[in-house]
C-alpha cells in the first residue's frame, strides 16, 4: 500500500463547478497535510495546509481533514480554467518538525469552459 | 527577494558522466531537500539535510550524492551509477522547526540523458 494515495485522474469539471480532490494516507501518526498545485513544467506551489480535523477555508479553496478515516480532501469552488493543473497531496509524518514530506502521485484537474 | 535558486534549468548528461545540480537558498532555512519527479509518480525523496555538515538518505538515494558545507547550498550529484536519471529534480527548504507549514520549492532542473 502506498503511503499517500490519490486518484491520478484526469478529473474534468466544467467552469464554475466544484472540483473535489481526494487523498488517503497510511500513517495514523501523520500530523500535517498539504495541498500543492503544479502547472506543467513548473515547480509545486503551496495552496493550503491543515492539521486539525474539520474544514479550513481560504478563498475558493477548502481543505477537509478526517484523521479517523485517514482522509484529506480539497474542494475548489467556482472552478476556473486557470485551475487546470496537477494537485499534489503531501503528508508530514508524526514527530518530525523538520520532516520529510511524503507526496501522492498527484491528480490532474482539467477545467473546461 | 528571498527564495531558492536551482541551476541549470535544463541539463543534458552523456552515458557514464557525473553531473551536479545546484541549489542555493537565501531564506535562512536550516532544512533542505532533494526530490525527483517522474511522470505519474509524484515526488520521491532523494536526500535531505537538517543542518550544515549533516544529511540523510531518502527513499531513492542510490546513484546520487550530496554535500552540505554551507547553510545556503545543497548541491546534488547524479553519478554514473544512477541508471535512469532522466527526470525533473526539485530542491526545497523549510523553516527551522516549522515544516508543519510546508516547503518552499525551487524552479527545478530537468535532466535528460543523451
Short mmCIF file of C-alpha atoms in Angstrom, two decimals:
data_model
loop_
_atom_site.label_atom_id
_atom_site.label_comp_id
_atom_site.label_asym_id
_atom_site.label_seq_id
_atom_site.Cartn_x
_atom_site.Cartn_y
_atom_site.Cartn_z
CA UNK A 1 0.00 0.00 0.00
CA UNK A 2 1.34 3.43 -0.92
CA UNK A 3 1.82 5.83 1.98
CA UNK A 4 -0.16 8.60 0.28
CA UNK A 5 -2.69 7.77 -2.41
CA UNK A 6 -4.53 9.98 -4.83
CA UNK A 7 -6.73 9.23 -7.79
CA UNK A 8 -4.49 10.21 -10.72
CA UNK A 9 -7.46 11.30 -12.80
CA UNK A 10 -7.76 13.14 -15.02
CA UNK A 11 -10.66 14.87 -13.30
CA UNK A 12 -12.63 17.04 -15.68
CA UNK A 13 -15.13 19.64 -14.46
CA UNK A 14 -16.96 22.49 -16.22
CA UNK A 15 -16.10 26.08 -15.44
CA UNK A 16 -17.95 27.31 -12.36
CA UNK A 17 -18.41 23.84 -10.87
CA UNK A 18 -16.92 22.44 -7.66
CA UNK A 19 -13.86 20.25 -8.09
CA UNK A 20 -13.31 17.65 -5.38
CA UNK A 21 -9.85 16.12 -4.94
CA UNK A 22 -9.22 13.29 -2.52
CA UNK A 23 -6.25 11.81 -0.71
CA UNK A 24 -5.77 8.94 1.74
CA UNK A 25 -2.73 8.23 3.89
CA UNK A 26 -1.49 5.20 5.80
CA UNK A 27 0.44 6.65 8.77
CA UNK A 28 -2.00 7.32 11.63
CA UNK A 29 0.63 9.46 13.34
CA UNK A 30 0.76 11.98 10.50
CA UNK A 31 0.43 15.50 11.80
CA UNK A 32 0.16 17.93 8.90
CA UNK A 33 -1.34 17.75 5.44
CA UNK A 34 -0.66 19.89 2.41
CA UNK A 35 -2.11 20.58 -0.99
CA UNK A 36 0.23 21.79 -3.72
CA UNK A 37 -0.69 22.92 -7.22
CA UNK A 38 1.73 22.19 -10.04
CA UNK A 39 1.42 23.59 -13.54
CA UNK A 40 3.03 21.61 -16.34
CA UNK A 41 6.81 22.05 -16.31
CA UNK A 42 6.76 24.16 -13.15
CA UNK A 43 7.54 23.52 -9.51
CA UNK A 44 4.79 22.88 -6.93
CA UNK A 45 3.26 25.82 -5.10
CA UNK A 46 1.56 25.51 -1.74
CA UNK A 47 -2.19 26.13 -1.78
CA UNK A 48 -3.21 25.10 1.72
CA UNK A 49 -2.16 23.15 4.77
CA UNK A 50 -4.31 21.68 7.52
CA UNK A 51 -3.51 19.88 10.76
CA UNK A 52 -6.79 19.83 12.70
CA UNK A 53 -9.84 17.74 11.97
CA UNK A 54 -12.54 19.61 10.12
CA UNK A 55 -12.57 22.21 7.38
CA UNK A 56 -10.23 25.06 6.57
CA UNK A 57 -11.27 27.65 4.02
CA UNK A 58 -9.16 30.08 2.02
CA UNK A 59 -10.98 31.92 -0.73
CA UNK A 60 -12.28 29.41 -3.25
CA UNK A 61 -10.36 26.56 -1.63
CA UNK A 62 -11.48 24.36 1.27
CA UNK A 63 -9.35 21.63 2.80
CA UNK A 64 -11.08 18.92 4.79
CA UNK A 65 -9.35 16.54 7.20
CA UNK A 66 -10.70 13.40 8.83
CA UNK A 67 -7.94 11.74 10.84
CA UNK A 68 -10.13 8.84 11.95
CA UNK A 69 -10.68 7.89 8.31
CA UNK A 70 -7.14 8.95 7.31
CA UNK A 71 -8.60 11.10 4.59
CA UNK A 72 -7.93 14.63 3.37
CA UNK A 73 -9.65 16.43 0.55
CA UNK A 74 -9.51 19.71 -1.35
CA UNK A 75 -12.59 21.42 -2.73
CA UNK A 76 -12.26 24.13 -5.35
CA UNK A 77 -15.39 26.24 -5.72
CA UNK A 78 -16.24 28.21 -8.87
CA UNK A 79 -13.54 26.34 -10.80
CA UNK A 80 -11.72 28.35 -13.46
CA UNK A 81 -9.71 27.18 -16.49
CA UNK A 82 -6.65 28.62 -14.72
CA UNK A 83 -7.16 25.97 -12.01
CA UNK A 84 -6.24 23.28 -14.55
CA UNK A 85 -3.11 21.69 -13.11
CA UNK A 86 -1.85 18.69 -11.18
CA UNK A 87 -2.73 18.76 -7.47
CA UNK A 88 -0.35 17.03 -5.10
CA UNK A 89 -1.31 15.86 -1.64
CA UNK A 90 1.57 15.71 0.86
CA UNK A 91 1.77 14.39 4.39
CA UNK A 92 4.20 15.21 7.20
CA UNK A 93 4.89 12.20 9.41
CA UNK A 94 4.30 12.46 13.13
CA UNK A 95 7.08 13.61 15.46
CA UNK A 96 9.17 15.26 12.75
CA UNK A 97 9.13 19.03 12.81
CA UNK A 98 11.85 19.28 10.17
CA UNK A 99 10.25 16.46 8.44
CA UNK A 100 10.18 14.75 5.21
CA UNK A 101 7.02 15.28 3.27
CA UNK A 102 5.61 12.22 1.52
CA UNK A 103 3.75 13.05 -1.67
CA UNK A 104 0.95 11.32 -3.52
CA UNK A 105 1.23 10.80 -7.26
CA UNK A 106 -1.00 13.79 -7.97
CA UNK A 107 -4.42 14.31 -9.54
CA UNK A 108 -4.68 16.00 -12.91
CA UNK A 109 -7.54 18.51 -12.95
CA UNK A 110 -8.94 19.94 -16.17
CA UNK A 111 -11.49 22.77 -16.02
CA UNK A 112 -13.20 23.22 -19.38
CA UNK A 113 -15.04 26.40 -20.44
CA UNK B 1 13.67 38.77 -2.72
CA UNK B 2 14.25 35.56 -0.80
CA UNK B 3 13.93 32.24 -2.50
CA UNK B 4 15.54 29.08 -3.79
CA UNK B 5 17.57 29.14 -7.00
CA UNK B 6 18.21 25.95 -8.95
CA UNK B 7 20.58 25.80 -11.88
CA UNK B 8 20.77 24.94 -14.62
CA UNK B 9 17.15 24.81 -15.74
CA UNK B 10 17.96 22.16 -18.35
CA UNK B 11 20.86 19.70 -18.22
CA UNK B 12 21.96 17.01 -20.61
CA UNK B 13 24.10 14.11 -19.45
CA UNK B 14 26.01 11.62 -21.50
CA UNK B 15 26.14 7.97 -20.52
CA UNK B 16 28.71 7.38 -17.75
CA UNK B 17 29.06 11.03 -16.86
CA UNK B 18 28.60 12.61 -13.43
CA UNK B 19 26.66 15.88 -13.29
CA UNK B 20 25.97 18.29 -10.43
CA UNK B 21 22.75 20.21 -9.90
CA UNK B 22 22.97 23.42 -7.93
CA UNK B 23 20.55 24.56 -5.22
CA UNK B 24 21.05 27.84 -3.35
CA UNK B 25 18.67 29.49 -0.88
CA UNK B 26 18.71 32.84 0.89
CA UNK B 27 15.76 32.13 3.19
CA UNK B 28 17.91 31.23 6.20
CA UNK B 29 16.28 27.78 6.26
CA UNK B 30 18.15 25.02 8.08
CA UNK B 31 16.47 22.10 6.35
CA UNK B 32 16.89 21.35 2.64
CA UNK B 33 15.64 18.53 0.45
CA UNK B 34 16.08 16.98 -2.99
CA UNK B 35 13.17 15.32 -4.76
CA UNK B 36 12.88 13.58 -8.08
CA UNK B 37 9.70 13.70 -10.15
CA UNK B 38 8.84 11.25 -12.91
CA UNK B 39 5.61 11.44 -14.92
CA UNK B 40 2.70 9.99 -12.98
CA UNK B 41 4.79 9.17 -9.91
CA UNK B 42 4.64 12.30 -7.80
CA UNK B 43 7.74 13.41 -5.89
CA UNK B 44 10.21 10.96 -4.37
CA UNK B 45 12.77 11.97 -1.77
CA UNK B 46 16.44 11.52 -2.69
CA UNK B 47 18.34 13.19 0.17
CA UNK B 48 17.64 15.68 2.91
CA UNK B 49 19.70 17.77 5.30
CA UNK B 50 18.55 19.20 8.60
CA UNK B 51 21.72 21.14 9.37
CA UNK B 52 25.11 22.03 7.90
CA UNK B 53 27.52 19.10 7.52
CA UNK B 54 24.77 16.56 8.03
CA UNK B 55 22.49 14.81 5.54
CA UNK B 56 20.36 11.68 5.35
CA UNK B 57 19.36 9.30 2.58
CA UNK B 58 15.80 9.43 1.38
CA UNK B 59 13.83 6.73 -0.37
CA UNK B 60 15.80 6.63 -3.63
CA UNK B 61 19.38 7.69 -2.76
CA UNK B 62 21.21 5.08 -4.85
CA UNK B 63 23.26 6.70 -7.61
CA UNK B 64 23.15 10.15 -6.03
CA UNK B 65 25.39 12.09 -3.65
CA UNK B 66 25.08 15.42 -1.83
CA UNK B 67 27.07 17.78 0.34
CA UNK B 68 26.04 20.47 2.81
CA UNK B 69 29.11 22.60 3.52
CA UNK B 70 27.15 25.84 3.77
CA UNK B 71 23.69 26.59 5.08
CA UNK B 72 22.75 28.23 1.79
CA UNK B 73 23.85 25.46 -0.55
CA UNK B 74 22.82 21.83 -1.08
CA UNK B 75 24.20 20.52 -4.41
CA UNK B 76 23.15 17.15 -5.81
CA UNK B 77 25.47 14.99 -7.91
CA UNK B 78 23.93 12.44 -10.22
CA UNK B 79 26.57 9.76 -10.66
CA UNK B 80 27.08 7.24 -13.43
CA UNK B 81 25.65 4.63 -11.04
CA UNK B 82 22.20 6.15 -11.50
CA UNK B 83 20.92 4.13 -14.44
CA UNK B 84 17.79 6.09 -15.20
CA UNK B 85 18.50 9.72 -14.31
CA UNK B 86 16.15 11.39 -16.77
CA UNK B 87 13.66 13.28 -14.56
CA UNK B 88 12.64 16.62 -13.13
CA UNK B 89 14.67 17.43 -9.99
CA UNK B 90 13.30 19.71 -7.31
CA UNK B 91 15.11 21.27 -4.38
CA UNK B 92 13.16 22.52 -1.37
CA UNK B 93 13.75 24.05 2.03
CA UNK B 94 11.77 24.55 5.21
CA UNK B 95 11.80 26.94 8.15
CA UNK B 96 13.61 25.53 11.18
CA UNK B 97 11.19 23.64 13.37
CA UNK B 98 8.17 24.63 11.29
CA UNK B 99 7.97 22.10 8.48
CA UNK B 100 4.42 21.96 9.75
CA UNK B 101 3.85 24.77 7.26
CA UNK B 102 5.36 23.04 4.24
CA UNK B 103 8.25 23.60 1.89
CA UNK B 104 9.47 26.32 -0.42
CA UNK B 105 10.47 24.83 -3.78
CA UNK B 106 12.99 25.93 -6.34
CA UNK B 107 12.04 26.12 -10.01
CA UNK B 108 13.56 22.74 -10.82
CA UNK B 109 16.18 21.23 -13.13
CA UNK B 110 15.16 18.98 -15.98
CA UNK B 111 17.85 16.37 -16.59
CA UNK B 112 17.97 14.34 -19.79
CA UNK B 113 20.36 11.55 -20.74
CA UNK B 114 21.59 11.80 -24.32
#
